[in-house]
Short mmCIF file of C-alpha atoms in Angstrom, two decimals:
data_model
loop_
_atom_site.label_atom_id
_atom_site.label_comp_id
_atom_site.label_asym_id
_atom_site.label_seq_id
_atom_site.Cartn_x
_atom_site.Cartn_y
_atom_site.Cartn_z
CA MET A 795 9.54 -2.11 21.03
CA GLY A 796 8.57 -5.81 21.40
CA ARG A 797 8.88 -8.41 18.83
CA VAL A 798 5.91 -9.78 16.78
CA GLY A 799 6.58 -13.23 18.11
CA GLU A 800 6.48 -11.85 21.73
CA ARG A 801 2.79 -11.15 21.73
CA SER A 802 0.58 -13.55 23.60
CA GLU A 803 -2.88 -12.30 23.06
CA PRO A 804 -4.97 -15.22 21.63
CA GLY A 805 -7.55 -13.37 19.63
CA TRP A 806 -10.19 -14.81 17.39
CA GLY A 807 -10.56 -18.08 19.26
CA GLU A 808 -7.81 -20.61 19.77
CA PRO A 809 -4.32 -19.63 18.85
CA ASP A 810 -2.67 -20.92 15.62
CA LYS A 811 0.23 -23.36 16.03
CA THR A 812 2.76 -20.90 14.44
CA PRO A 813 5.75 -18.96 15.80
CA SER A 814 3.45 -15.88 16.26
CA LEU A 815 -0.19 -14.91 16.10
CA THR A 816 0.29 -13.81 12.47
CA GLY A 817 2.29 -16.81 11.30
CA THR A 818 5.12 -14.42 10.44
CA SER A 819 8.48 -15.78 11.62
CA PRO A 820 10.34 -12.80 13.14
CA ALA A 821 13.68 -14.83 12.99
CA ARG A 822 13.63 -14.39 9.29
CA GLN A 823 13.38 -10.63 9.35
CA LEU A 824 16.09 -8.06 9.96
CA ASN A 825 14.59 -6.00 12.74
CA ARG A 826 17.47 -3.95 14.12
CA PRO A 827 20.26 -1.75 12.68
CA ALA A 828 22.89 -4.17 13.97
CA GLU A 829 21.28 -6.95 12.07
CA LEU A 830 21.29 -4.74 8.94
CA ALA A 831 24.96 -4.05 9.43
CA ALA A 832 25.74 -7.86 10.04
CA ALA A 833 24.06 -8.55 6.67
CA GLY A 834 26.29 -5.98 4.96
CA LEU A 835 23.37 -3.70 4.17
CA VAL A 836 24.53 -0.63 6.17
CA PRO A 837 28.14 0.39 7.31
CA PRO A 838 28.78 -0.10 11.04
CA GLU A 839 29.64 3.53 11.51
CA ARG A 840 26.07 4.45 10.82
CA LEU A 841 24.61 2.34 13.63
CA ALA A 842 24.27 4.98 16.31
CA ALA A 843 22.27 7.29 13.87
CA LEU A 844 20.14 4.28 12.72
CA ASP A 845 19.52 3.18 16.23
CA ALA A 846 17.97 6.46 16.88
CA VAL A 847 15.60 6.03 13.95
CA ALA A 848 14.74 2.47 14.95
CA ALA A 849 13.79 3.72 18.51
CA ARG A 850 11.17 5.94 16.86
CA TYR A 851 9.85 3.85 13.91
CA ALA A 852 9.63 0.13 13.23
CA VAL A 853 12.28 -1.67 11.13
CA ALA A 854 11.83 -4.92 9.26
CA VAL A 855 13.49 -6.22 6.12
CA THR A 856 12.59 -9.68 4.75
CA PRO A 857 15.34 -11.93 3.07
CA ALA A 858 13.55 -11.36 -0.20
CA MET A 859 14.11 -7.58 0.04
CA ALA A 860 17.52 -7.85 1.52
CA ASP A 861 18.60 -9.96 -1.27
CA LEU A 862 17.59 -7.26 -3.77
CA ILE A 863 19.52 -4.35 -2.01
CA ASP A 864 22.75 -3.28 -3.53
CA ALA A 865 24.63 -2.12 -0.60
CA ALA A 866 27.39 -0.58 -2.75
CA ASP A 867 24.89 1.87 -4.27
CA PRO A 868 24.12 4.69 -1.99
CA ASP A 869 20.96 5.47 -3.95
CA ASP A 870 19.67 1.98 -4.26
CA PRO A 871 15.86 2.19 -4.79
CA ILE A 872 15.12 -0.87 -2.73
CA ALA A 873 17.20 0.25 0.19
CA ARG A 874 15.46 3.69 0.16
CA GLN A 875 12.15 2.03 0.78
CA PHE A 876 13.26 -0.18 3.69
CA ILE A 877 16.52 0.84 5.27
CA PRO A 878 16.14 3.52 7.95
CA ASP A 879 17.51 7.00 7.24
CA PRO A 880 18.41 9.63 9.89
CA ALA A 881 16.36 12.02 7.74
CA GLU A 882 13.28 10.29 9.19
CA LEU A 883 13.82 12.22 12.36
CA ASP A 884 13.39 15.60 10.59
CA ARG A 885 9.72 16.41 10.93
CA LEU A 886 8.24 19.29 8.90
CA PRO A 887 5.44 21.42 10.54
CA GLU A 888 2.94 20.27 7.83
CA GLU A 889 3.58 16.52 8.57
CA ARG A 890 0.88 14.75 10.50
CA ASP A 891 0.71 11.65 12.80
CA ASP A 892 -2.66 10.74 10.95
CA PRO A 893 -1.86 12.27 7.47
CA ILE A 894 -4.91 11.05 5.61
CA GLY A 895 -7.30 11.55 8.53
CA ASP A 896 -8.48 7.96 9.39
CA ASN A 897 -9.21 8.82 13.00
CA PRO A 898 -12.22 11.16 12.57
CA HIS A 899 -13.81 8.35 10.36
CA GLN A 900 -13.40 5.39 12.78
CA PRO A 901 -16.79 4.66 14.37
CA VAL A 902 -15.50 1.48 16.09
CA ALA A 903 -12.18 -0.09 16.49
CA GLY A 904 -10.75 -1.51 13.22
CA ILE A 905 -13.28 0.36 10.92
CA VAL A 906 -12.75 3.45 8.80
CA HIS A 907 -15.87 4.67 7.09
CA ARG A 908 -14.99 7.64 4.90
CA TYR A 909 -17.01 6.80 1.71
CA PRO A 910 -20.66 5.83 1.66
CA ASP A 911 -20.38 2.34 0.05
CA ARG A 912 -17.17 0.96 1.44
CA VAL A 913 -15.22 0.72 4.68
CA LEU A 914 -11.68 -0.16 5.64
CA LEU A 915 -11.27 -3.13 8.04
CA LYS A 916 -7.81 -2.89 9.77
CA LEU A 917 -7.29 -6.32 11.19
CA VAL A 918 -3.63 -6.11 12.30
CA HIS A 919 -1.03 -3.31 12.70
CA VAL A 920 2.02 -5.46 11.84
CA CYS A 921 3.71 -5.99 8.54
CA ALA A 922 6.39 -8.32 7.09
CA VAL A 923 8.36 -5.16 6.16
CA TYR A 924 8.19 -1.58 7.37
CA CYS A 925 8.23 1.07 4.56
CA ARG A 926 10.16 4.22 5.45
CA PHE A 927 7.40 6.26 3.98
CA CYS A 928 4.39 4.58 5.65
CA PHE A 929 1.41 6.85 6.16
CA ARG A 930 0.50 4.68 9.23
CA ARG A 931 3.96 4.66 10.75
CA GLU A 932 2.66 6.08 13.97
CA MET A 933 0.46 3.13 14.60
CA VAL A 934 2.17 0.06 13.04
CA GLY A 935 5.05 -2.03 14.30
CA PRO A 936 6.07 -4.95 16.45
CA GLY A 937 3.96 -5.13 19.57
CA ALA A 938 1.12 -3.46 17.94
CA LYS A 939 -2.21 -5.27 18.72
CA MET A 940 -4.62 -7.02 16.35
CA LEU A 941 -8.22 -6.72 16.76
CA SER A 942 -9.53 -8.66 19.72
CA ASP A 943 -12.47 -11.07 19.40
CA ALA A 944 -14.84 -8.44 20.82
CA GLU A 945 -13.50 -5.73 18.58
CA LEU A 946 -13.75 -7.84 15.42
CA ALA A 947 -17.30 -8.83 16.37
CA GLU A 948 -18.13 -5.11 16.82
CA ALA A 949 -16.60 -4.22 13.44
CA LEU A 950 -18.44 -7.04 11.62
CA ALA A 951 -21.67 -5.96 13.36
CA TYR A 952 -21.12 -2.32 12.15
CA VAL A 953 -20.80 -3.65 8.49
CA ARG A 954 -23.76 -5.91 8.93
CA ALA A 955 -26.00 -3.16 10.19
CA ARG A 956 -25.39 -0.87 7.20
CA PRO A 957 -26.75 -2.08 3.85
CA GLU A 958 -25.14 0.75 1.97
CA ILE A 959 -21.67 -0.92 2.52
CA TRP A 960 -20.98 -2.82 -0.82
CA GLU A 961 -17.26 -3.21 -0.34
CA VAL A 962 -14.95 -4.05 2.51
CA VAL A 963 -11.27 -3.16 2.01
CA ILE A 964 -9.02 -5.21 4.41
CA THR A 965 -5.91 -3.56 5.30
CA GLY A 966 -3.56 -2.85 8.34
CA GLY A 967 -0.67 -3.34 8.72
CA ASP A 968 -0.57 -6.22 6.21
CA PRO A 969 -3.55 -8.44 6.65
CA LEU A 970 -2.00 -11.33 4.73
CA VAL A 971 0.52 -11.86 7.53
CA LEU A 972 -2.41 -13.61 9.23
CA SER A 973 -2.62 -17.35 9.04
CA PRO A 974 -4.90 -19.01 6.40
CA ARG A 975 -7.15 -20.08 9.23
CA ARG A 976 -7.66 -16.49 10.45
CA ILE A 977 -8.06 -15.19 7.01
CA ALA A 978 -10.66 -17.79 6.19
CA ALA A 979 -12.61 -16.89 9.35
CA VAL A 980 -12.85 -13.29 8.34
CA VAL A 981 -13.80 -14.16 4.78
CA ALA A 982 -16.59 -16.51 5.96
CA SER A 983 -17.92 -13.79 8.25
CA LEU A 984 -18.01 -11.17 5.42
CA ALA A 985 -19.27 -13.63 2.89
CA ALA A 986 -22.33 -14.10 5.14
CA ILE A 987 -23.30 -10.53 4.84
CA GLU A 988 -25.59 -10.35 1.81
CA HIS A 989 -25.05 -6.61 0.87
CA VAL A 990 -21.21 -7.02 1.01
CA LYS A 991 -20.42 -7.94 -2.68
CA VAL A 992 -16.62 -7.10 -2.89
CA ILE A 993 -13.79 -7.98 -0.52
CA ARG A 994 -10.49 -6.35 -1.29
CA TRP A 995 -7.25 -7.24 0.41
CA HIS A 996 -4.33 -4.80 0.40
CA THR A 997 -0.87 -6.31 0.82
CA ARG A 998 2.85 -6.25 0.10
CA LEU A 999 3.43 -9.89 0.87
CA PRO A 1000 3.57 -11.33 -2.64
CA VAL A 1001 6.57 -9.13 -3.20
CA VAL A 1002 8.37 -9.05 0.14
CA ASP A 1003 7.69 -12.70 1.17
CA PRO A 1004 6.35 -14.53 -1.79
CA ALA A 1005 6.75 -17.95 -0.26
CA ARG A 1006 3.93 -17.01 2.13
CA ILE A 1007 1.46 -16.98 -0.79
CA THR A 1008 0.68 -20.66 -0.36
CA PRO A 1009 -2.19 -22.66 -1.78
CA ALA A 1010 -3.74 -22.66 1.71
CA LEU A 1011 -3.62 -18.84 1.90
CA VAL A 1012 -4.96 -18.51 -1.56
CA GLY A 1013 -7.84 -20.83 -0.87
CA ALA A 1014 -8.64 -18.96 2.36
CA LEU A 1015 -9.12 -15.71 0.38
CA LYS A 1016 -11.80 -17.15 -1.86
CA ALA A 1017 -15.46 -16.44 -0.98
CA GLN A 1018 -18.44 -18.22 -2.62
CA GLY A 1019 -20.65 -15.63 -4.34
CA LYS A 1020 -18.44 -12.58 -3.71
CA ALA A 1021 -15.81 -10.82 -5.77
CA VAL A 1022 -12.33 -11.04 -4.12
CA TYR A 1023 -9.58 -8.71 -5.20
CA VAL A 1024 -5.97 -8.52 -4.00
CA VAL A 1025 -4.20 -5.16 -4.36
CA LEU A 1026 -0.51 -5.47 -4.47
CA HIS A 1027 1.77 -2.57 -3.29
CA ALA A 1028 4.98 -2.45 -5.37
CA ASN A 1029 7.18 0.55 -6.05
CA HIS A 1030 10.10 -0.57 -8.25
CA ALA A 1031 10.36 -3.05 -11.11
CA ARG A 1032 13.10 -5.00 -9.24
CA GLU A 1033 10.60 -6.00 -6.61
CA MET A 1034 8.79 -8.02 -9.29
CA THR A 1035 11.14 -10.89 -9.07
CA ALA A 1036 10.51 -14.40 -10.44
CA ALA A 1037 9.26 -15.52 -7.02
CA ALA A 1038 7.03 -12.49 -6.72
CA ARG A 1039 5.64 -13.17 -10.23
CA ALA A 1040 5.03 -16.73 -9.26
CA ALA A 1041 3.17 -15.63 -6.07
CA CYS A 1042 0.97 -13.42 -8.09
CA ALA A 1043 0.26 -16.21 -10.59
CA ARG A 1044 -0.91 -18.45 -7.71
CA LEU A 1045 -3.50 -15.73 -6.93
CA VAL A 1046 -4.56 -14.89 -10.44
CA ASP A 1047 -4.70 -18.53 -11.58
CA ALA A 1048 -7.13 -19.30 -8.69
CA GLY A 1049 -9.48 -16.66 -10.15
CA ILE A 1050 -8.46 -13.71 -7.82
CA PRO A 1051 -7.94 -10.52 -9.83
CA MET A 1052 -5.07 -8.30 -8.82
CA LEU A 1053 -4.59 -4.58 -8.95
CA GLY A 1054 -1.39 -2.70 -8.24
CA GLN A 1055 -0.86 0.41 -6.15
CA SER A 1056 2.42 2.33 -5.85
CA VAL A 1057 3.62 5.41 -4.05
CA LEU A 1058 5.54 8.02 -6.03
CA LEU A 1059 8.96 8.13 -4.25
CA ARG A 1060 11.93 10.31 -4.80
CA GLY A 1061 14.96 8.24 -5.78
CA VAL A 1062 12.78 5.10 -6.32
CA ASN A 1063 10.33 5.65 -9.22
CA ASP A 1064 10.31 9.40 -9.90
CA ASP A 1065 11.66 9.21 -13.44
CA PRO A 1066 9.83 8.14 -16.64
CA ALA A 1067 12.01 5.06 -17.25
CA ALA A 1068 11.79 3.72 -13.64
CA LEU A 1069 7.92 4.33 -13.53
CA SER A 1070 7.46 2.71 -17.00
CA ASP A 1071 9.50 -0.31 -16.03
CA LEU A 1072 7.37 -0.84 -12.88
CA MET A 1073 4.12 -0.44 -14.62
CA ARG A 1074 5.09 -2.83 -17.36
CA ALA A 1075 6.42 -5.38 -14.71
CA LEU A 1076 3.08 -5.17 -12.96
CA VAL A 1077 1.11 -5.79 -16.11
CA GLU A 1078 3.27 -8.61 -17.20
CA ALA A 1079 2.52 -10.31 -13.91
CA ARG A 1080 -1.21 -9.72 -14.63
CA VAL A 1081 -1.50 -7.05 -12.10
CA LYS A 1082 -3.38 -4.07 -13.39
CA PRO A 1083 -1.94 -0.81 -12.10
CA TYR A 1084 -4.59 1.05 -10.13
CA TYR A 1085 -3.33 3.89 -8.07
CA LEU A 1086 -0.12 5.96 -8.07
CA HIS A 1087 -0.16 7.79 -4.70
CA GLN A 1088 1.28 11.06 -4.02
CA GLY A 1089 3.36 10.65 -0.99
CA ASP A 1090 1.41 11.47 2.17
CA LEU A 1091 2.47 14.00 4.81
CA ALA A 1092 3.68 11.36 7.20
CA PRO A 1093 6.29 12.29 9.75
CA GLY A 1094 9.82 12.28 8.71
CA THR A 1095 9.22 11.40 5.01
CA SER A 1096 9.85 14.62 3.19
CA HIS A 1097 13.13 13.34 1.73
CA LEU A 1098 11.05 10.68 -0.10
CA ARG A 1099 8.26 12.89 -1.34
CA THR A 1100 8.12 14.61 -4.80
CA THR A 1101 6.04 17.60 -5.61
CA ILE A 1102 2.60 17.19 -7.23
CA ALA A 1103 3.91 19.03 -10.23
CA GLU A 1104 6.76 16.45 -10.61
CA GLY A 1105 4.08 13.73 -10.46
CA GLN A 1106 2.00 15.34 -13.04
CA ALA A 1107 4.99 15.60 -15.47
CA LEU A 1108 5.77 11.94 -14.97
CA MET A 1109 2.09 11.04 -15.82
CA ARG A 1110 2.38 13.20 -18.89
CA ALA A 1111 5.65 11.48 -19.85
CA ILE A 1112 4.10 8.00 -19.67
CA ARG A 1113 0.86 8.88 -21.37
CA GLY A 1114 0.86 7.54 -24.91
CA ARG A 1115 4.30 5.87 -24.41
CA LEU A 1116 2.80 2.98 -22.37
CA SER A 1117 -0.15 0.83 -23.06
CA GLY A 1118 -3.38 1.93 -21.44
CA LEU A 1119 -3.12 -1.23 -19.29
CA CYS A 1120 -0.08 0.31 -17.70
CA GLN A 1121 -1.67 3.70 -16.74
CA PRO A 1122 -2.44 4.18 -12.94
CA THR A 1123 -4.56 6.98 -11.66
CA TYR A 1124 -2.33 9.55 -9.94
CA VAL A 1125 -4.10 10.40 -6.70
CA LEU A 1126 -3.76 12.52 -3.55
CA ASP A 1127 -5.35 11.44 -0.32
CA ILE A 1128 -6.49 14.97 1.02
CA PRO A 1129 -5.04 15.60 4.56
CA GLY A 1130 -7.72 15.73 7.21
CA GLY A 1131 -9.78 12.77 6.06
CA HIS A 1132 -11.50 14.51 3.00
CA GLY A 1133 -10.81 11.48 0.64
CA LYS A 1134 -8.83 10.57 -2.41
CA VAL A 1135 -8.88 12.62 -5.62
CA PRO A 1136 -7.22 12.32 -8.98
CA VAL A 1137 -4.46 14.98 -9.44
CA GLY A 1138 -3.11 13.90 -12.71
CA PRO A 1139 -2.40 16.43 -15.54
CA GLY A 1140 -5.33 17.87 -17.55
CA TYR A 1141 -5.49 17.48 -21.28
CA LEU A 1142 -8.71 19.45 -22.00
CA CYS A 1143 -9.57 23.11 -21.58
CA GLU A 1144 -12.00 25.64 -22.96
CA ALA A 1145 -10.70 27.19 -26.20
CA ALA A 1146 -9.57 30.77 -25.92
CA ASP A 1147 -12.42 32.10 -28.06
CA GLU A 1148 -14.83 30.04 -25.97
CA GLU A 1149 -15.83 28.11 -29.10
CA GLY A 1150 -15.28 24.52 -28.16
CA TYR A 1151 -12.24 23.00 -26.48
CA GLU A 1152 -8.46 22.73 -26.94
CA VAL A 1153 -7.11 19.20 -26.39
CA THR A 1154 -3.44 18.40 -25.74
CA ASP A 1155 -2.15 15.10 -27.06
CA TYR A 1156 0.57 12.99 -25.28
CA GLN A 1157 3.29 14.75 -27.47
CA GLY A 1158 2.22 18.18 -26.49
CA GLY A 1159 0.30 19.04 -29.67
CA ARG A 1160 -2.93 21.09 -29.30
CA HIS A 1161 -6.04 20.45 -31.15
CA ARG A 1162 -9.43 22.08 -31.44
CA TYR A 1163 -12.54 20.13 -30.50
CA PRO A 1164 -16.16 21.28 -31.44
CA PRO A 1165 -18.42 22.45 -28.57
CA ALA A 1166 -21.14 19.86 -29.47
CA GLY A 1167 -18.77 16.89 -29.63
#
């Protein structure tokens, strides 16, 4: 695989004067197992096995995440997210290259149109870090292309021609690895489309490289007359460092609301204490928990997936014990492109005598509720 900084495609007009098209400095990342070993994050005797993983799936760990990893802990929750594991080469029959079914809903390059009133706009396929559970792991990584000028123009024309599109969700890859100039250009183009009212950016950057959330980047995200949201991906409370909270504050203080999305991961946040700590850490940073995703059927990720039943039990465990501000919606992206649905536990059922309902409270107590209520 090539390095991010080795790409030479200009794209979107004149190139930025940065080490790479995205503005990401590849020298700051740990991209190879040998670099992870040199940093003391993996033992040298594991290099051959990890090289085999790195030949198949992209590897990148930022200094901010490397500093959080406790190499002495074989079950470190940060390492489980970013350090390659030989188990990634074990692919189950039910796992898919396109686990949530983006491809059938891609009318033009860069656009996924699954729901009537919103589209995904995938600007880039590179990230500051590569999560070991990524559902797009077959299409992201160093050397992956960004949208060309022509492709971006076609994607924007698609949005412009469909007045039912109310929201554009910008994703990738991680779109905030783009330079402020490029971000501002996309925002200006979307802001000029009258029927687009909401622009939503999905990113890990405030956590994994918080220094990149500069005043210039924050300013580039703002759009006159449009609601702009940033959705932060974080999976463990330790990711919400002082620097990460400061990065979130730069966004929120500028008037950009933040939501949080997390993936339920075995050995990372799959117990009530860890999940509670994460949700509280997000709310303390003024990031409203939005989604808790069931792990997708991405290739080589079974060692990180929980069962849905385990996820439902966790959601029951935090219900009533955490503020409503801390409650995400537990969701499953149905394989095959059929959309996202809540799969949390139920609390209401028809009474056995069919006279009204039976409601279960957060402590497991059951209560009757009248049919006309």
